């Protein structure tokens, strides 16, 4: 086993240890607390080294609001440590679902500007997390979630007698209720005077315990999340694809020919959901751009495909053409368009490399 493989295995075991301590609420008991804090230092070093290696491999990358993408990558790894396990464990708390959804959507848009393949893989993971989050939210009932959180707070009893694990549960349920009320102010009517008083008392109490709590961010107006317009999301998915097309041919000799154009076209067709209007239009634009060409090199293929996508980068054009006629949400729309990694595979098929 190589050093890196052994170190990765060690990191996984560290994370597993922390997970067990989290589940049993042993953070403030020795020797667990000291070991937990030491592991935090190891994981921080591991992440920083990974970020440094990525920065060197990626070269100069930037996006709106990010002179470099290292902060965005760091945020991604923080989410990676939380989101998959939350979803795998059947997490349903609206507070977490909404917070993760906002963060994941923001990072997908940020990484759209990257030419680094490692960032494309991050986008794919973020997209799968988002799909699971949306699915969970659609199955959730806000009123039931509110009532469930209130019942848990009531069952916890006297706040002064709570142990650390119960105190953290109190904080989570308070944040969940606050998030639900921000999203749907009509739920305020579901609170009795007694419930409202209990919620306020709980919120005030956790402020006095900030030194021992996770420090879950309080809810503000920014937590009320407006879904990104389908058109905007489609535009930056197409932006991702043009970034690949601008650089793919640079990794191959100039004389590299497209030898499997028919197979490429068939795979391209299969990668789009032709039942979704805007997805079908993007596909048809690419095919129209290719025309009847039969002999071309990889640079020319990339240039032609880029031309076929150009109009879909223009949000003003998209609004004029589609307005509010798109009947699917942005998750369905982007699932109907190949992502960067998928298109890269198709280009490799085109030159006979796969």
Tab-separated table of C-alpha atoms in Angstrom:
chain	number	residue	atom	x	y	z
A	1	UNK	CA	0.000	0.000	0.000
A	2	UNK	CA	1.383	3.422	-0.979
A	3	UNK	CA	1.857	6.200	1.580
A	4	UNK	CA	-1.074	8.155	0.167
A	5	UNK	CA	-3.381	5.126	0.278
A	6	UNK	CA	-2.338	4.368	3.859
A	7	UNK	CA	-2.823	7.999	4.879
A	8	UNK	CA	-6.270	8.136	3.253
A	9	UNK	CA	-7.232	4.961	5.136
A	10	UNK	CA	-6.021	6.565	8.361
A	11	UNK	CA	-8.082	9.690	7.656
A	12	UNK	CA	-11.172	7.553	7.057
A	13	UNK	CA	-10.675	5.788	10.390
A	14	UNK	CA	-10.278	9.176	12.117
A	15	UNK	CA	-13.563	10.358	10.641
A	16	UNK	CA	-15.252	7.135	11.714
A	17	UNK	CA	-13.991	7.639	15.275
A	18	UNK	CA	-15.367	11.189	15.338
A	19	UNK	CA	-18.686	9.964	14.001
A	20	UNK	CA	-18.976	7.472	16.860
A	21	UNK	CA	-18.103	10.161	19.413
A	22	UNK	CA	-20.734	12.447	17.821
A	23	UNK	CA	-23.397	9.746	17.997
A	24	UNK	CA	-22.686	9.023	21.679
A	25	UNK	CA	-22.298	12.682	22.716
A	26	UNK	CA	-18.886	12.126	24.295
A	27	UNK	CA	-17.195	15.334	23.088
A	28	UNK	CA	-16.596	16.684	26.582
A	29	UNK	CA	-15.539	13.440	28.265
A	30	UNK	CA	-11.896	12.396	28.452
A	31	UNK	CA	-10.066	10.823	26.742
A	32	UNK	CA	-12.536	11.337	23.878
A	33	UNK	CA	-12.332	15.128	23.887
A	34	UNK	CA	-8.528	15.247	23.573
A	35	UNK	CA	-8.477	12.570	20.856
A	36	UNK	CA	-11.304	14.319	19.009
A	37	UNK	CA	-9.416	17.637	19.031
A	38	UNK	CA	-6.182	15.965	17.906
A	39	UNK	CA	-8.034	14.333	15.022
A	40	UNK	CA	-9.401	17.747	14.048
A	41	UNK	CA	-5.809	18.952	13.671
A	42	UNK	CA	-4.937	15.944	11.476
A	43	UNK	CA	-7.989	16.454	9.277
A	44	UNK	CA	-7.228	20.154	8.923
A	45	UNK	CA	-3.672	19.378	7.798
A	46	UNK	CA	-5.003	16.740	5.394
A	47	UNK	CA	-7.467	19.203	3.842
A	48	UNK	CA	-4.904	21.997	3.565
A	49	UNK	CA	-2.431	19.691	1.822
A	50	UNK	CA	-5.138	18.496	-0.534
A	51	UNK	CA	-6.053	22.111	-1.340
A	52	UNK	CA	-2.420	23.017	-1.992
A	53	UNK	CA	-2.002	20.059	-4.356
A	54	UNK	CA	-5.207	20.956	-6.177
A	55	UNK	CA	-4.162	24.591	-6.512
A	56	UNK	CA	-0.875	23.512	-8.105
A	57	UNK	CA	-2.564	21.008	-10.414
A	58	UNK	CA	-5.346	23.408	-11.438
A	59	UNK	CA	-3.146	26.438	-12.039
A	60	UNK	CA	-4.812	29.842	-12.141
A	61	UNK	CA	-8.556	29.439	-11.756
A	62	UNK	CA	-11.038	32.119	-10.786
A	63	UNK	CA	-14.774	32.821	-10.703
A	64	UNK	CA	-16.960	35.816	-9.835
A	65	UNK	CA	-16.243	36.592	-6.186
A	66	UNK	CA	-13.245	34.236	-6.084
A	67	UNK	CA	-9.777	35.458	-7.145
A	68	UNK	CA	-8.798	31.796	-6.697
A	69	UNK	CA	-10.978	28.728	-6.235
A	70	UNK	CA	-9.224	27.436	-3.114
A	71	UNK	CA	-11.898	28.940	-0.757
A	72	UNK	CA	-14.643	27.304	-2.830
A	73	UNK	CA	-12.814	23.971	-2.736
A	74	UNK	CA	-12.407	24.265	1.029
A	75	UNK	CA	-16.152	24.878	1.363
A	76	UNK	CA	-16.788	21.848	-0.844
A	77	UNK	CA	-14.721	19.590	1.427
A	78	UNK	CA	-16.580	20.914	4.463
A	79	UNK	CA	-19.852	19.940	2.786
A	80	UNK	CA	-18.419	16.578	1.734
A	81	UNK	CA	-17.798	15.808	5.390
A	82	UNK	CA	-21.465	16.461	6.230
A	83	UNK	CA	-23.901	16.104	3.343
A	84	UNK	CA	-23.435	12.482	2.158
A	85	UNK	CA	-23.676	11.085	5.702
A	86	UNK	CA	-26.661	13.329	6.484
A	87	UNK	CA	-28.503	12.050	3.403
A	88	UNK	CA	-27.410	8.425	3.928
A	89	UNK	CA	-28.756	8.526	7.476
A	90	UNK	CA	-32.151	9.690	6.212
A	91	UNK	CA	-31.768	13.300	7.388
A	92	UNK	CA	-35.005	15.244	7.000
A	93	UNK	CA	-34.460	18.419	9.051
A	94	UNK	CA	-35.495	21.355	6.915
A	95	UNK	CA	-32.761	23.534	8.421
A	96	UNK	CA	-29.980	21.293	7.129
A	97	UNK	CA	-31.640	20.512	3.799
A	98	UNK	CA	-32.075	24.192	3.032
A	99	UNK	CA	-28.604	25.206	4.199
A	100	UNK	CA	-26.976	22.441	2.175
A	101	UNK	CA	-29.083	23.252	-0.885
A	102	UNK	CA	-28.038	26.904	-0.863
A	103	UNK	CA	-24.355	26.038	-0.406
A	104	UNK	CA	-24.327	23.313	-3.088
A	105	UNK	CA	-26.094	25.476	-5.677
A	106	UNK	CA	-23.637	28.312	-5.079
A	107	UNK	CA	-20.632	26.031	-5.495
A	108	UNK	CA	-21.950	24.445	-8.704
A	109	UNK	CA	-22.198	27.893	-10.233
A	110	UNK	CA	-18.730	28.825	-8.968
A	111	UNK	CA	-17.034	25.691	-10.316
A	112	UNK	CA	-18.694	26.291	-13.703
A	113	UNK	CA	-15.829	28.664	-14.456
A	114	UNK	CA	-13.088	26.126	-13.741
A	115	UNK	CA	-11.044	24.247	-16.324
A	116	UNK	CA	-9.727	21.832	-13.690
A	117	UNK	CA	-11.095	18.298	-13.992
A	118	UNK	CA	-11.086	17.846	-10.204
A	119	UNK	CA	-13.598	20.688	-9.967
A	120	UNK	CA	-15.795	19.045	-12.594
A	121	UNK	CA	-15.938	15.937	-10.417
A	122	UNK	CA	-16.967	18.152	-7.500
A	123	UNK	CA	-19.805	19.560	-9.625
A	124	UNK	CA	-21.025	16.052	-10.361
A	125	UNK	CA	-21.090	15.196	-6.638
A	126	UNK	CA	-22.803	18.488	-5.803
A	127	UNK	CA	-25.420	17.790	-8.456
A	128	UNK	CA	-26.181	14.344	-7.031
A	129	UNK	CA	-26.484	15.815	-3.527
A	130	UNK	CA	-28.820	18.513	-4.812
A	131	UNK	CA	-31.064	15.958	-6.513
A	132	UNK	CA	-31.333	13.989	-3.254
A	133	UNK	CA	-32.002	17.166	-1.253
A	134	UNK	CA	-34.777	18.269	-3.605
A	135	UNK	CA	-36.318	14.814	-3.496
A	136	UNK	CA	-36.298	14.840	0.308
A	137	UNK	CA	-37.784	18.335	0.478
A	138	UNK	CA	-40.588	17.382	-1.901
A	139	UNK	CA	-41.476	14.468	0.372
A	140	UNK	CA	-41.409	16.605	3.501
A	141	UNK	CA	-44.396	18.375	5.039
A	142	UNK	CA	-43.588	21.737	6.647
A	143	UNK	CA	-46.422	21.569	9.160
A	144	UNK	CA	-45.459	18.053	10.254
A	145	UNK	CA	-41.810	19.089	10.561
A	146	UNK	CA	-42.780	22.061	12.722
A	147	UNK	CA	-44.957	19.941	14.996
A	148	UNK	CA	-42.277	17.255	15.275
A	149	UNK	CA	-39.612	19.778	16.312
A	150	UNK	CA	-41.928	21.294	18.903
A	151	UNK	CA	-42.682	17.874	20.364
A	152	UNK	CA	-38.983	17.069	20.631
A	153	UNK	CA	-38.314	20.361	22.448
A	154	UNK	CA	-41.169	19.642	24.852
A	155	UNK	CA	-39.938	16.093	25.459
A	156	UNK	CA	-36.456	17.355	26.329
A	157	UNK	CA	-37.938	18.912	29.450
A	158	UNK	CA	-36.033	21.250	31.761
A	159	UNK	CA	-33.282	22.881	29.699
A	160	UNK	CA	-30.964	23.170	32.715
A	161	UNK	CA	-30.882	19.378	33.059
A	162	UNK	CA	-29.854	18.613	29.475
A	163	UNK	CA	-26.620	16.781	28.738
A	164	UNK	CA	-24.441	17.850	25.806
A	165	UNK	CA	-26.114	15.589	23.245
A	166	UNK	CA	-29.585	16.760	24.305
A	167	UNK	CA	-28.462	20.384	24.260
A	168	UNK	CA	-27.233	19.999	20.695
A	169	UNK	CA	-30.556	18.402	19.767
A	170	UNK	CA	-32.325	21.408	21.278
A	171	UNK	CA	-30.250	23.757	19.129
A	172	UNK	CA	-31.005	21.740	15.972
A	173	UNK	CA	-34.757	21.733	16.600
A	174	UNK	CA	-34.828	25.463	17.358
A	175	UNK	CA	-32.957	26.201	14.134
A	176	UNK	CA	-35.269	23.889	12.229
A	177	UNK	CA	-38.363	25.746	13.434
A	178	UNK	CA	-36.773	29.128	12.729
A	179	UNK	CA	-35.912	28.003	9.204
A	180	UNK	CA	-39.437	26.749	8.563
A	181	UNK	CA	-40.923	30.050	9.737
A	182	UNK	CA	-38.610	32.041	7.472
A	183	UNK	CA	-39.584	29.903	4.499
A	184	UNK	CA	-43.317	29.983	5.254
A	185	UNK	CA	-44.499	32.767	7.559
A	186	UNK	CA	-48.035	31.308	7.512
A	187	UNK	CA	-46.750	28.531	9.765
A	188	UNK	CA	-46.638	31.121	12.539
A	189	UNK	CA	-50.394	30.603	12.783
A	190	UNK	CA	-49.784	26.978	13.731
A	191	UNK	CA	-47.988	28.071	16.917
A	192	UNK	CA	-50.069	28.446	20.058
A	193	UNK	CA	-49.105	31.165	22.529
A	194	UNK	CA	-47.573	28.439	24.672
A	195	UNK	CA	-45.573	27.075	21.718
A	196	UNK	CA	-44.281	30.530	20.787
A	197	UNK	CA	-43.204	31.153	24.368
A	198	UNK	CA	-41.413	27.788	24.542
A	199	UNK	CA	-39.627	28.461	21.252
A	200	UNK	CA	-38.439	31.859	22.464
A	201	UNK	CA	-37.234	30.410	25.758
A	202	UNK	CA	-35.341	27.689	23.917
A	203	UNK	CA	-33.766	30.194	21.508
A	204	UNK	CA	-32.684	32.418	24.402
A	205	UNK	CA	-31.297	29.458	26.333
A	206	UNK	CA	-29.047	28.151	23.563
A	207	UNK	CA	-27.491	31.623	23.289
A	208	UNK	CA	-26.168	31.117	26.823
A	209	UNK	CA	-24.523	27.818	25.798
A	210	UNK	CA	-22.615	28.891	22.714
A	211	UNK	CA	-19.338	27.673	24.232
A	212	UNK	CA	-20.456	24.032	24.153
A	213	UNK	CA	-22.730	23.963	21.100
A	214	UNK	CA	-21.980	23.318	17.437
A	215	UNK	CA	-22.676	26.947	16.690
A	216	UNK	CA	-25.278	26.362	13.981
A	217	UNK	CA	-25.720	29.687	12.154
A	218	UNK	CA	-28.807	31.627	13.127
A	219	UNK	CA	-31.520	32.154	10.571
A	220	UNK	CA	-31.796	35.431	8.675
A	221	UNK	CA	-33.561	36.609	5.539
A	222	UNK	CA	-30.800	35.209	3.317
A	223	UNK	CA	-31.913	31.748	4.412
A	224	UNK	CA	-35.124	32.205	2.451
A	225	UNK	CA	-33.860	30.813	-0.793
A	226	UNK	CA	-35.303	31.674	-4.167
A	227	UNK	CA	-34.820	28.786	-6.543
A	228	UNK	CA	-32.479	29.772	-9.378
A	229	UNK	CA	-34.376	30.240	-12.637
A	230	UNK	CA	-34.164	27.242	-14.941
A	231	UNK	CA	-32.770	29.487	-17.656
A	232	UNK	CA	-29.914	30.675	-15.457
A	233	UNK	CA	-28.966	27.129	-14.475
A	234	UNK	CA	-29.109	25.900	-18.079
A	235	UNK	CA	-26.902	28.832	-19.121
A	236	UNK	CA	-24.169	27.997	-16.645
A	237	UNK	CA	-24.368	24.274	-17.453
A	238	UNK	CA	-23.695	25.254	-21.070
A	239	UNK	CA	-20.917	27.537	-19.823
A	240	UNK	CA	-19.300	24.505	-18.174
A	241	UNK	CA	-19.412	22.620	-21.470
A	242	UNK	CA	-17.819	25.464	-23.429
A	243	UNK	CA	-14.986	25.640	-20.884
A	244	UNK	CA	-14.233	21.989	-21.662
A	245	UNK	CA	-14.506	22.535	-25.419
A	246	UNK	CA	-12.094	25.457	-25.246
A	247	UNK	CA	-9.389	23.276	-23.715
A	248	UNK	CA	-10.004	19.613	-24.589
A	249	UNK	CA	-8.103	19.702	-27.892
A	250	UNK	CA	-5.027	21.166	-26.140
A	251	UNK	CA	-4.439	17.774	-24.508
A	252	UNK	CA	-4.146	16.008	-27.872
A	253	UNK	CA	-1.822	16.375	-30.874
A	254	UNK	CA	-2.967	18.907	-33.487
A	255	UNK	CA	-3.367	16.172	-36.090
A	256	UNK	CA	-5.772	14.126	-33.922
A	257	UNK	CA	-8.700	13.202	-36.158
A	258	UNK	CA	-12.287	12.419	-35.311
A	259	UNK	CA	-12.571	8.792	-36.374
A	260	UNK	CA	-15.815	7.779	-34.666
A	261	UNK	CA	-18.199	10.604	-35.596
A	262	UNK	CA	-21.243	8.334	-35.990
A	263	UNK	CA	-20.723	6.764	-32.559
A	264	UNK	CA	-20.165	10.224	-31.083
A	265	UNK	CA	-23.451	11.519	-32.511
A	266	UNK	CA	-25.367	8.521	-31.185
A	267	UNK	CA	-23.883	8.869	-27.707
A	268	UNK	CA	-24.532	12.610	-27.812
A	269	UNK	CA	-28.195	11.982	-28.606
A	270	UNK	CA	-28.479	9.495	-25.739
A	271	UNK	CA	-26.978	12.009	-23.297
A	272	UNK	CA	-29.846	14.496	-23.722
A	273	UNK	CA	-33.409	14.163	-22.461
A	274	UNK	CA	-35.200	14.924	-25.706
A	275	UNK	CA	-38.554	15.013	-23.895
A	276	UNK	CA	-37.536	18.304	-22.262
A	277	UNK	CA	-37.891	21.118	-24.787
A	278	UNK	CA	-34.840	23.193	-23.938
A	279	UNK	CA	-32.648	20.071	-23.707
A	280	UNK	CA	-33.837	18.932	-27.134
A	281	UNK	CA	-33.154	22.406	-28.548
A	282	UNK	CA	-29.566	22.367	-27.274
A	283	UNK	CA	-29.014	18.936	-28.796
A	284	UNK	CA	-30.497	20.007	-32.145
A	285	UNK	CA	-28.351	23.137	-32.166
A	286	UNK	CA	-25.226	20.992	-31.774
A	287	UNK	CA	-26.293	18.619	-34.550
A	288	UNK	CA	-27.196	21.527	-36.843
A	289	UNK	CA	-23.774	23.065	-36.224
A	290	UNK	CA	-22.112	19.793	-37.217
A	291	UNK	CA	-24.135	19.685	-40.422
A	292	UNK	CA	-23.018	17.070	-42.916
A	293	UNK	CA	-19.326	17.190	-42.048
A	294	UNK	CA	-17.695	13.786	-42.163
A	295	UNK	CA	-13.987	14.564	-41.900
A	296	UNK	CA	-12.601	16.846	-39.193
A	297	UNK	CA	-9.976	17.027	-36.481
A	298	UNK	CA	-10.681	17.283	-32.755
A	299	UNK	CA	-10.034	21.031	-32.577
A	300	UNK	CA	-12.572	21.685	-35.312
A	301	UNK	CA	-15.130	19.429	-33.607
A	302	UNK	CA	-14.705	21.339	-30.348
A	303	UNK	CA	-14.998	24.668	-32.169
A	304	UNK	CA	-18.199	23.593	-33.933
A	305	UNK	CA	-19.784	22.288	-30.719
A	306	UNK	CA	-18.835	25.521	-28.948
A	307	UNK	CA	-20.607	27.463	-31.717
A	308	UNK	CA	-23.698	25.286	-31.264
A	309	UNK	CA	-23.807	26.155	-27.568
A	310	UNK	CA	-23.118	29.888	-27.828
A	311	UNK	CA	-26.719	31.079	-28.009
A	312	UNK	CA	-27.559	29.110	-24.864
A	313	UNK	CA	-25.000	31.095	-22.882
A	314	UNK	CA	-27.048	34.253	-23.445
A	315	UNK	CA	-29.673	34.499	-20.715
A	316	UNK	CA	-31.392	37.417	-22.474
A	317	UNK	CA	-31.832	35.297	-25.594
A	318	UNK	CA	-33.109	32.383	-23.504
A	319	UNK	CA	-35.699	34.544	-21.743
A	320	UNK	CA	-36.901	35.936	-25.067
A	321	UNK	CA	-37.164	32.464	-26.565
A	322	UNK	CA	-38.590	30.537	-23.642
A	323	UNK	CA	-39.963	33.115	-21.215
A	324	UNK	CA	-41.783	31.215	-18.496
A	325	UNK	CA	-42.753	28.289	-20.728
A	326	UNK	CA	-40.273	25.793	-19.279
A	327	UNK	CA	-42.370	23.408	-17.231
A	328	UNK	CA	-39.573	21.507	-15.447
A	329	UNK	CA	-37.406	22.650	-12.539
A	330	UNK	CA	-33.695	23.247	-12.918
A	331	UNK	CA	-32.758	19.846	-11.470
A	332	UNK	CA	-34.697	18.012	-14.199
A	333	UNK	CA	-33.380	20.366	-16.878
A	334	UNK	CA	-29.721	19.871	-15.992
A	335	UNK	CA	-30.177	16.110	-15.654
A	336	UNK	CA	-31.280	16.234	-19.290
A	337	UNK	CA	-28.005	17.828	-20.425
A	338	UNK	CA	-24.608	16.073	-20.262
A	339	UNK	CA	-22.228	17.419	-17.653
A	340	UNK	CA	-18.574	18.212	-18.319
A	341	UNK	CA	-17.275	14.763	-17.407
A	342	UNK	CA	-19.866	13.093	-19.643
A	343	UNK	CA	-19.052	15.318	-22.619
A	344	UNK	CA	-15.343	14.646	-22.120
A	345	UNK	CA	-16.063	10.911	-22.414
A	346	UNK	CA	-18.023	11.565	-25.625
A	347	UNK	CA	-15.097	13.518	-27.108
A	348	UNK	CA	-12.764	10.647	-26.261
A	349	UNK	CA	-15.160	8.305	-28.071
A	350	UNK	CA	-15.068	10.650	-31.076
A	351	UNK	CA	-11.290	10.300	-31.438
A	352	UNK	CA	-11.319	6.555	-30.793
A	353	UNK	CA	-9.653	6.825	-27.385
A	354	UNK	CA	-12.443	4.809	-25.762
